[in-house]
Amino acid sequence: MSVKSEKIKSGWLLSFGDMVTLLITFFILMIVLNKGEISKVQKWLEDDLDQISIELTDRLKDAIFIKVKRTSLGVEININNDQAFVEGGFKPSERLAKELTEVGEELKKVPLLTEEQSKVLPAGIAYDAGKQGLHLRREISIAGYTDNAKINPESSLRNNWFLSTMRAESVMQLLSTSSGLPQDLFGIAGYGMYRPIASNDTLNGRAKNRRVKIVITANFTHQEKLEK
C-alpha cells in the first residue's frame, strides 16, 4: 500500500473518531439539560408539599389525635390514639372528626390539590413539564392498621382486615366532605394486623399498631404511566 493510501485511510479514521466524539458529547449534554429541567419541575413540587406541611402543622398544633410530618413520600398525617375512634368500631370520635374537618378545610385552600394542571402550574414549570411529556399526578392515600388481637367472627366487624379498611374509609369520607375534593383523588387500603411498626407482645406496642396513616403525594409522571 502506498504512503498516499495510508494517509487517506488514517485521515478517514480521524474524521470518524471526531464525529463519534461529537455525538457522544451532544448526547451527554442533552441528558444533563434534561435532568436539569426535571429537577426544576420536581423542586417546585417539593416546595409546594413543604408549604402544605407547614400550614397543616400550624393549623393542627393543638390537635390531640393527629400528627403531621414531612417525609420523602410527601406530607404524612398520622392518627394513633385509642380514643380516636368509637370504642371497638370504625367511626371517628367527635374530637377526631373535628380535627379531620380542619385538615379538609386546609386542603381545599391548596391549589396543588384543587386546580387542574393547566391552572396550577406556573408558566415556566408548565413549559418544562410539557417538553418532557410529564403530567401532574396527585393522590391522598389513606391506610388503616390494627394490632393482632382477634375479632369475634360473629361481630359485625368480622376481622381486622375489615376493621382497618372501614377506618380508612370513614377517614376518607370525612376528608372528602370537608375539603370538597373529588373522591377519585383518594385511595384507601386496610392492612389489618400486617405491617406493624411495633411489637404486638406489649400493650404499648399494640397501641402503636392501631393507627391510620394519610399520605398526600404529588409527582410528575409520563402520560403512558398515568394511563396504566
PDB file of C-alpha atoms in Angstrom:
ATOM      1  CA  MET A   1       0.000   0.000   0.000  1.00  0.00           C
ATOM      2  CA  SER A   2       1.337   3.452  -0.902  1.00  0.00           C
ATOM      3  CA  VAL A   3       2.070   6.232   1.552  1.00  0.00           C
ATOM      4  CA  LYS A   4      -0.717   8.253  -0.047  1.00  0.00           C
ATOM      5  CA  SER A   5      -3.255   5.479   0.576  1.00  0.00           C
ATOM      6  CA  GLU A   6      -2.132   5.182   4.202  1.00  0.00           C
ATOM      7  CA  LYS A   7      -2.679   8.932   4.705  1.00  0.00           C
ATOM      8  CA  ILE A   8      -6.182   8.769   3.186  1.00  0.00           C
ATOM      9  CA  LYS A   9      -7.104   5.810   5.414  1.00  0.00           C
ATOM     10  CA  SER A  10      -5.790   7.422   8.624  1.00  0.00           C
ATOM     11  CA  GLY A  11      -7.486  10.707   7.734  1.00  0.00           C
ATOM     12  CA  TRP A  12     -10.859   8.957   7.371  1.00  0.00           C
ATOM     13  CA  LEU A  13     -10.431   7.229  10.739  1.00  0.00           C
ATOM     14  CA  LEU A  14      -9.581  10.519  12.429  1.00  0.00           C
ATOM     15  CA  SER A  15     -12.694  12.190  10.940  1.00  0.00           C
ATOM     16  CA  PHE A  16     -14.896   9.277  12.013  1.00  0.00           C
ATOM     17  CA  GLY A  17     -13.422   9.371  15.534  1.00  0.00           C
ATOM     18  CA  ASP A  18     -14.091  13.115  15.770  1.00  0.00           C
ATOM     19  CA  MET A  19     -17.703  12.595  14.676  1.00  0.00           C
ATOM     20  CA  VAL A  20     -18.273   9.867  17.286  1.00  0.00           C
ATOM     21  CA  THR A  21     -16.764  12.087  19.984  1.00  0.00           C
ATOM     22  CA  LEU A  22     -19.052  14.975  18.986  1.00  0.00           C
ATOM     23  CA  LEU A  23     -22.118  12.720  19.042  1.00  0.00           C
ATOM     24  CA  ILE A  24     -21.264  11.376  22.492  1.00  0.00           C
ATOM     25  CA  THR A  25     -20.707  14.934  23.759  1.00  0.00           C
ATOM     26  CA  PHE A  26     -24.066  16.007  22.274  1.00  0.00           C
ATOM     27  CA  PHE A  27     -25.996  13.168  23.932  1.00  0.00           C
ATOM     28  CA  ILE A  28     -24.317  13.796  27.295  1.00  0.00           C
ATOM     29  CA  LEU A  29     -25.264  17.461  27.032  1.00  0.00           C
ATOM     30  CA  MET A  30     -28.888  16.545  26.252  1.00  0.00           C
ATOM     31  CA  ILE A  31     -29.036  14.207  29.252  1.00  0.00           C
ATOM     32  CA  VAL A  32     -27.624  16.888  31.563  1.00  0.00           C
ATOM     33  CA  LEU A  33     -30.068  19.523  30.269  1.00  0.00           C
ATOM     34  CA  ASN A  34     -32.973  17.094  30.557  1.00  0.00           C
ATOM     35  CA  LYS A  35     -32.090  16.225  34.153  1.00  0.00           C
ATOM     36  CA  GLY A  36     -31.825  19.919  34.943  1.00  0.00           C
ATOM     37  CA  GLU A  37     -35.341  20.596  33.630  1.00  0.00           C
ATOM     38  CA  ILE A  38     -36.797  17.627  35.540  1.00  0.00           C
ATOM     39  CA  SER A  39     -35.019  18.750  38.727  1.00  0.00           C
ATOM     40  CA  LYS A  40     -36.519  22.238  38.395  1.00  0.00           C
ATOM     41  CA  VAL A  41     -40.020  20.810  37.925  1.00  0.00           C
ATOM     42  CA  GLN A  42     -39.592  18.419  40.866  1.00  0.00           C
ATOM     43  CA  LYS A  43     -38.221  21.173  43.117  1.00  0.00           C
ATOM     44  CA  TRP A  44     -41.349  23.227  42.508  1.00  0.00           C
ATOM     45  CA  LEU A  45     -43.443  20.262  43.643  1.00  0.00           C
ATOM     46  CA  GLU A  46     -41.309  19.648  46.727  1.00  0.00           C
ATOM     47  CA  ASP A  47     -41.587  23.323  47.721  1.00  0.00           C
ATOM     48  CA  ASP A  48     -45.385  23.129  47.421  1.00  0.00           C
ATOM     49  CA  LEU A  49     -45.508  19.992  49.577  1.00  0.00           C
ATOM     50  CA  ASP A  50     -43.261  21.719  52.131  1.00  0.00           C
ATOM     51  CA  GLN A  51     -45.754  24.573  52.314  1.00  0.00           C
ATOM     52  CA  ILE A  52     -48.701  22.197  52.761  1.00  0.00           C
ATOM     53  CA  SER A  53     -46.865  20.528  55.651  1.00  0.00           C
ATOM     54  CA  ILE A  54     -46.107  23.877  57.307  1.00  0.00           C
ATOM     55  CA  GLU A  55     -49.699  25.116  57.027  1.00  0.00           C
ATOM     56  CA  LEU A  56     -51.216  21.849  58.287  1.00  0.00           C
ATOM     57  CA  THR A  57     -48.782  21.697  61.199  1.00  0.00           C
ATOM     58  CA  ASP A  58     -49.693  25.249  62.204  1.00  0.00           C
ATOM     59  CA  ARG A  59     -53.442  24.648  61.870  1.00  0.00           C
ATOM     60  CA  LEU A  60     -53.274  21.424  63.894  1.00  0.00           C
ATOM     61  CA  LYS A  61     -50.774  22.497  66.552  1.00  0.00           C
ATOM     62  CA  ASP A  62     -53.386  21.840  69.271  1.00  0.00           C
ATOM     63  CA  ALA A  63     -54.643  18.555  67.809  1.00  0.00           C
ATOM     64  CA  ILE A  64     -54.801  15.538  70.122  1.00  0.00           C
ATOM     65  CA  PHE A  65     -55.188  12.694  67.645  1.00  0.00           C
ATOM     66  CA  ILE A  66     -53.409  13.980  64.544  1.00  0.00           C
ATOM     67  CA  LYS A  67     -49.696  14.477  63.943  1.00  0.00           C
ATOM     68  CA  VAL A  68     -48.269  15.945  60.735  1.00  0.00           C
ATOM     69  CA  LYS A  69     -44.792  15.357  59.360  1.00  0.00           C
ATOM     70  CA  ARG A  70     -42.972  15.849  56.082  1.00  0.00           C
ATOM     71  CA  THR A  71     -41.401  12.729  54.628  1.00  0.00           C
ATOM     72  CA  SER A  72     -39.656  11.798  51.398  1.00  0.00           C
ATOM     73  CA  LEU A  73     -43.010  10.459  50.132  1.00  0.00           C
ATOM     74  CA  GLY A  74     -44.966  13.636  50.757  1.00  0.00           C
ATOM     75  CA  VAL A  75     -46.984  15.010  53.679  1.00  0.00           C
ATOM     76  CA  GLU A  76     -47.846  12.337  56.240  1.00  0.00           C
ATOM     77  CA  ILE A  77     -50.715  12.668  58.707  1.00  0.00           C
ATOM     78  CA  ASN A  78     -50.840  10.039  61.450  1.00  0.00           C
ATOM     79  CA  ILE A  79     -53.803   9.106  63.638  1.00  0.00           C
ATOM     80  CA  ASN A  80     -52.623   6.956  66.515  1.00  0.00           C
ATOM     81  CA  ASN A  81     -54.772   7.081  69.639  1.00  0.00           C
ATOM     82  CA  ASP A  82     -57.127   4.558  71.224  1.00  0.00           C
ATOM     83  CA  GLN A  83     -59.757   7.267  71.673  1.00  0.00           C
ATOM     84  CA  ALA A  84     -59.627   8.407  68.052  1.00  0.00           C
ATOM     85  CA  PHE A  85     -62.429   6.020  67.033  1.00  0.00           C
ATOM     86  CA  VAL A  86     -65.587   4.926  68.787  1.00  0.00           C
ATOM     87  CA  GLU A  87     -64.551   2.067  71.061  1.00  0.00           C
ATOM     88  CA  GLY A  88     -64.479  -1.234  69.210  1.00  0.00           C
ATOM     89  CA  GLY A  89     -65.641   0.389  65.980  1.00  0.00           C
ATOM     90  CA  PHE A  90     -64.571   2.349  62.933  1.00  0.00           C
ATOM     91  CA  LYS A  91     -66.474   5.628  63.306  1.00  0.00           C
ATOM     92  CA  PRO A  92     -64.255   8.606  64.216  1.00  0.00           C
ATOM     93  CA  SER A  93     -64.801  10.069  67.666  1.00  0.00           C
ATOM     94  CA  GLU A  94     -66.269  13.563  67.893  1.00  0.00           C
ATOM     95  CA  ARG A  95     -62.843  15.077  68.532  1.00  0.00           C
ATOM     96  CA  LEU A  96     -61.169  13.227  65.655  1.00  0.00           C
ATOM     97  CA  ALA A  97     -63.999  14.253  63.322  1.00  0.00           C
ATOM     98  CA  LYS A  98     -63.361  17.888  64.289  1.00  0.00           C
ATOM     99  CA  GLU A  99     -59.625  17.551  63.636  1.00  0.00           C
ATOM    100  CA  LEU A 100     -60.154  15.815  60.291  1.00  0.00           C
ATOM    101  CA  THR A 101     -62.570  18.572  59.294  1.00  0.00           C
ATOM    102  CA  GLU A 102     -59.803  21.095  59.992  1.00  0.00           C
ATOM    103  CA  VAL A 103     -57.464  19.087  57.746  1.00  0.00           C
ATOM    104  CA  GLY A 104     -60.084  19.085  54.986  1.00  0.00           C
ATOM    105  CA  GLU A 105     -60.706  22.814  55.309  1.00  0.00           C
ATOM    106  CA  GLU A 106     -56.978  23.422  54.948  1.00  0.00           C
ATOM    107  CA  LEU A 107     -56.643  21.129  51.943  1.00  0.00           C
ATOM    108  CA  LYS A 108     -59.351  22.908  49.971  1.00  0.00           C
ATOM    109  CA  LYS A 109     -57.175  26.052  50.055  1.00  0.00           C
ATOM    110  CA  VAL A 110     -54.323  24.224  48.279  1.00  0.00           C
ATOM    111  CA  PRO A 111     -54.254  24.896  44.505  1.00  0.00           C
ATOM    112  CA  LEU A 112     -51.944  21.903  44.003  1.00  0.00           C
ATOM    113  CA  LEU A 113     -54.859  19.653  45.015  1.00  0.00           C
ATOM    114  CA  THR A 114     -57.843  21.662  43.802  1.00  0.00           C
ATOM    115  CA  GLU A 115     -56.833  23.047  40.400  1.00  0.00           C
ATOM    116  CA  GLU A 116     -56.276  21.386  37.028  1.00  0.00           C
ATOM    117  CA  GLN A 117     -52.679  21.038  35.827  1.00  0.00           C
ATOM    118  CA  SER A 118     -53.084  23.844  33.286  1.00  0.00           C
ATOM    119  CA  LYS A 119     -54.132  26.260  36.032  1.00  0.00           C
ATOM    120  CA  VAL A 120     -51.923  25.231  38.937  1.00  0.00           C
ATOM    121  CA  LEU A 121     -48.528  25.152  37.213  1.00  0.00           C
ATOM    122  CA  PRO A 122     -46.541  28.378  36.769  1.00  0.00           C
ATOM    123  CA  ALA A 123     -45.834  29.134  33.102  1.00  0.00           C
ATOM    124  CA  GLY A 124     -42.143  28.156  33.231  1.00  0.00           C
ATOM    125  CA  ILE A 125     -42.844  24.897  35.060  1.00  0.00           C
ATOM    126  CA  ALA A 126     -45.724  24.049  32.709  1.00  0.00           C
ATOM    127  CA  TYR A 127     -43.437  24.610  29.710  1.00  0.00           C
ATOM    128  CA  ASP A 128     -40.660  22.392  31.117  1.00  0.00           C
ATOM    129  CA  ALA A 129     -43.145  19.673  32.093  1.00  0.00           C
ATOM    130  CA  GLY A 130     -44.777  19.793  28.669  1.00  0.00           C
ATOM    131  CA  LYS A 131     -41.422  19.458  26.903  1.00  0.00           C
ATOM    132  CA  GLN A 132     -40.720  16.290  28.868  1.00  0.00           C
ATOM    133  CA  GLY A 133     -44.231  14.878  28.376  1.00  0.00           C
ATOM    134  CA  LEU A 134     -44.780  14.997  32.143  1.00  0.00           C
ATOM    135  CA  HIS A 135     -48.194  15.146  33.780  1.00  0.00           C
ATOM    136  CA  LEU A 136     -49.045  16.081  37.346  1.00  0.00           C
ATOM    137  CA  ARG A 137     -50.374  13.233  39.464  1.00  0.00           C
ATOM    138  CA  ARG A 138     -51.831  13.878  42.914  1.00  0.00           C
ATOM    139  CA  GLU A 139     -53.186  11.451  45.477  1.00  0.00           C
ATOM    140  CA  ILE A 140     -54.289  11.303  49.091  1.00  0.00           C
ATOM    141  CA  SER A 141     -53.783   7.714  50.227  1.00  0.00           C
ATOM    142  CA  ILE A 142     -55.306   6.526  53.496  1.00  0.00           C
ATOM    143  CA  ALA A 143     -54.299   3.237  55.105  1.00  0.00           C
ATOM    144  CA  GLY A 144     -55.704   1.583  58.217  1.00  0.00           C
ATOM    145  CA  TYR A 145     -53.819  -0.829  60.514  1.00  0.00           C
ATOM    146  CA  THR A 146     -54.706  -2.852  63.625  1.00  0.00           C
ATOM    147  CA  ASP A 147     -52.917  -4.911  66.229  1.00  0.00           C
ATOM    148  CA  ASN A 148     -53.047  -8.719  66.172  1.00  0.00           C
ATOM    149  CA  ALA A 149     -55.937  -9.108  68.636  1.00  0.00           C
ATOM    150  CA  LYS A 150     -58.540 -11.398  67.109  1.00  0.00           C
ATOM    151  CA  ILE A 151     -62.053 -10.124  66.477  1.00  0.00           C
ATOM    152  CA  ASN A 152     -65.049 -12.284  67.287  1.00  0.00           C
ATOM    153  CA  PRO A 153     -66.078 -13.774  63.919  1.00  0.00           C
ATOM    154  CA  GLU A 154     -69.731 -13.194  64.864  1.00  0.00           C
ATOM    155  CA  SER A 155     -69.048  -9.469  65.292  1.00  0.00           C
ATOM    156  CA  SER A 156     -70.256  -7.076  62.587  1.00  0.00           C
ATOM    157  CA  LEU A 157     -66.594  -6.069  62.208  1.00  0.00           C
ATOM    158  CA  ARG A 158     -65.788  -9.634  61.064  1.00  0.00           C
ATOM    159  CA  ASN A 159     -61.968  -9.358  61.150  1.00  0.00           C
ATOM    160  CA  ASN A 160     -59.010  -6.971  61.345  1.00  0.00           C
ATOM    161  CA  TRP A 161     -58.872  -6.565  57.563  1.00  0.00           C
ATOM    162  CA  PHE A 162     -62.427  -5.253  57.583  1.00  0.00           C
ATOM    163  CA  LEU A 163     -61.889  -3.021  60.635  1.00  0.00           C
ATOM    164  CA  SER A 164     -58.735  -1.391  59.243  1.00  0.00           C
ATOM    165  CA  THR A 165     -60.352  -0.810  55.838  1.00  0.00           C
ATOM    166  CA  MET A 166     -63.509   0.690  57.322  1.00  0.00           C
ATOM    167  CA  ARG A 167     -61.481   3.070  59.486  1.00  0.00           C
ATOM    168  CA  ALA A 168     -59.583   4.231  56.411  1.00  0.00           C
ATOM    169  CA  GLU A 169     -62.862   4.612  54.515  1.00  0.00           C
ATOM    170  CA  SER A 170     -64.503   6.638  57.297  1.00  0.00           C
ATOM    171  CA  VAL A 171     -61.493   8.986  57.391  1.00  0.00           C
ATOM    172  CA  MET A 172     -61.679   9.380  53.606  1.00  0.00           C
ATOM    173  CA  GLN A 173     -65.383  10.260  53.742  1.00  0.00           C
ATOM    174  CA  LEU A 174     -64.762  12.992  56.301  1.00  0.00           C
ATOM    175  CA  LEU A 175     -61.823  14.466  54.383  1.00  0.00           C
ATOM    176  CA  SER A 176     -63.668  14.351  51.071  1.00  0.00           C
ATOM    177  CA  THR A 177     -66.740  16.048  52.531  1.00  0.00           C
ATOM    178  CA  SER A 178     -64.879  18.774  54.426  1.00  0.00           C
ATOM    179  CA  SER A 179     -62.409  19.535  51.632  1.00  0.00           C
ATOM    180  CA  GLY A 180     -64.758  19.267  48.670  1.00  0.00           C
ATOM    181  CA  LEU A 181     -62.051  17.304  46.859  1.00  0.00           C
ATOM    182  CA  PRO A 182     -63.282  14.586  44.470  1.00  0.00           C
ATOM    183  CA  GLN A 183     -63.209  11.034  45.802  1.00  0.00           C
ATOM    184  CA  ASP A 184     -61.130   9.861  42.840  1.00  0.00           C
ATOM    185  CA  LEU A 185     -58.257  11.839  44.355  1.00  0.00           C
ATOM    186  CA  PHE A 186     -58.321   9.459  47.328  1.00  0.00           C
ATOM    187  CA  GLY A 187     -57.134   5.898  47.701  1.00  0.00           C
ATOM    188  CA  ILE A 188     -57.830   3.653  50.699  1.00  0.00           C
ATOM    189  CA  ALA A 189     -56.359   0.412  51.971  1.00  0.00           C
ATOM    190  CA  GLY A 190     -56.657  -1.801  55.028  1.00  0.00           C
ATOM    191  CA  TYR A 191     -53.705  -3.910  56.152  1.00  0.00           C
ATOM    192  CA  GLY A 192     -55.188  -5.420  59.285  1.00  0.00           C
ATOM    193  CA  MET A 193     -52.532  -6.690  61.683  1.00  0.00           C
ATOM    194  CA  TYR A 194     -49.864  -6.718  58.986  1.00  0.00           C
ATOM    195  CA  ARG A 195     -47.098  -4.108  58.596  1.00  0.00           C
ATOM    196  CA  PRO A 196     -46.781  -3.405  62.345  1.00  0.00           C
ATOM    197  CA  ILE A 197     -44.490  -0.605  63.493  1.00  0.00           C
ATOM    198  CA  ALA A 198     -44.009  -2.082  66.981  1.00  0.00           C
ATOM    199  CA  SER A 199     -44.144  -5.428  68.747  1.00  0.00           C
ATOM    200  CA  ASN A 200     -47.600  -6.837  69.408  1.00  0.00           C
ATOM    201  CA  ASP A 201     -46.219  -8.529  72.528  1.00  0.00           C
ATOM    202  CA  THR A 202     -46.781  -5.453  74.711  1.00  0.00           C
ATOM    203  CA  LEU A 203     -49.757  -3.178  75.400  1.00  0.00           C
ATOM    204  CA  ASN A 204     -47.770  -0.157  74.267  1.00  0.00           C
ATOM    205  CA  GLY A 205     -46.699  -1.888  71.070  1.00  0.00           C
ATOM    206  CA  ARG A 206     -50.241  -2.946  70.200  1.00  0.00           C
ATOM    207  CA  ALA A 207     -51.459   0.600  70.811  1.00  0.00           C
ATOM    208  CA  LYS A 208     -48.883   1.941  68.331  1.00  0.00           C
ATOM    209  CA  ASN A 209     -50.001  -0.559  65.704  1.00  0.00           C
ATOM    210  CA  ARG A 210     -53.634   0.589  65.864  1.00  0.00           C
ATOM    211  CA  ARG A 211     -53.396   3.553  63.529  1.00  0.00           C
ATOM    212  CA  VAL A 212     -54.464   5.277  60.332  1.00  0.00           C
ATOM    213  CA  LYS A 213     -51.947   6.943  58.043  1.00  0.00           C
ATOM    214  CA  ILE A 214     -52.775   9.607  55.470  1.00  0.00           C
ATOM    215  CA  VAL A 215     -50.152  10.481  52.858  1.00  0.00           C
ATOM    216  CA  ILE A 216     -50.516  13.406  50.459  1.00  0.00           C
ATOM    217  CA  THR A 217     -48.332  12.861  47.401  1.00  0.00           C
ATOM    218  CA  ALA A 218     -47.731  14.756  44.173  1.00  0.00           C
ATOM    219  CA  ASN A 219     -45.357  13.868  41.374  1.00  0.00           C
ATOM    220  CA  PHE A 220     -44.851  14.185  37.663  1.00  0.00           C
ATOM    221  CA  THR A 221     -45.153  11.097  35.535  1.00  0.00           C
ATOM    222  CA  HIS A 222     -45.150  10.330  31.837  1.00  0.00           C
ATOM    223  CA  GLN A 223     -48.555  10.056  30.164  1.00  0.00           C
ATOM    224  CA  GLU A 224     -48.224   6.347  29.365  1.00  0.00           C
ATOM    225  CA  LYS A 225     -47.596   5.548  33.046  1.00  0.00           C
ATOM    226  CA  LEU A 226     -50.520   7.731  34.074  1.00  0.00           C
ATOM    227  CA  GLU A 227     -52.893   5.798  31.799  1.00  0.00           C
ATOM    228  CA  LYS A 228     -51.940   2.360  33.189  1.00  0.00           C
TER     229      LYS A 228
END
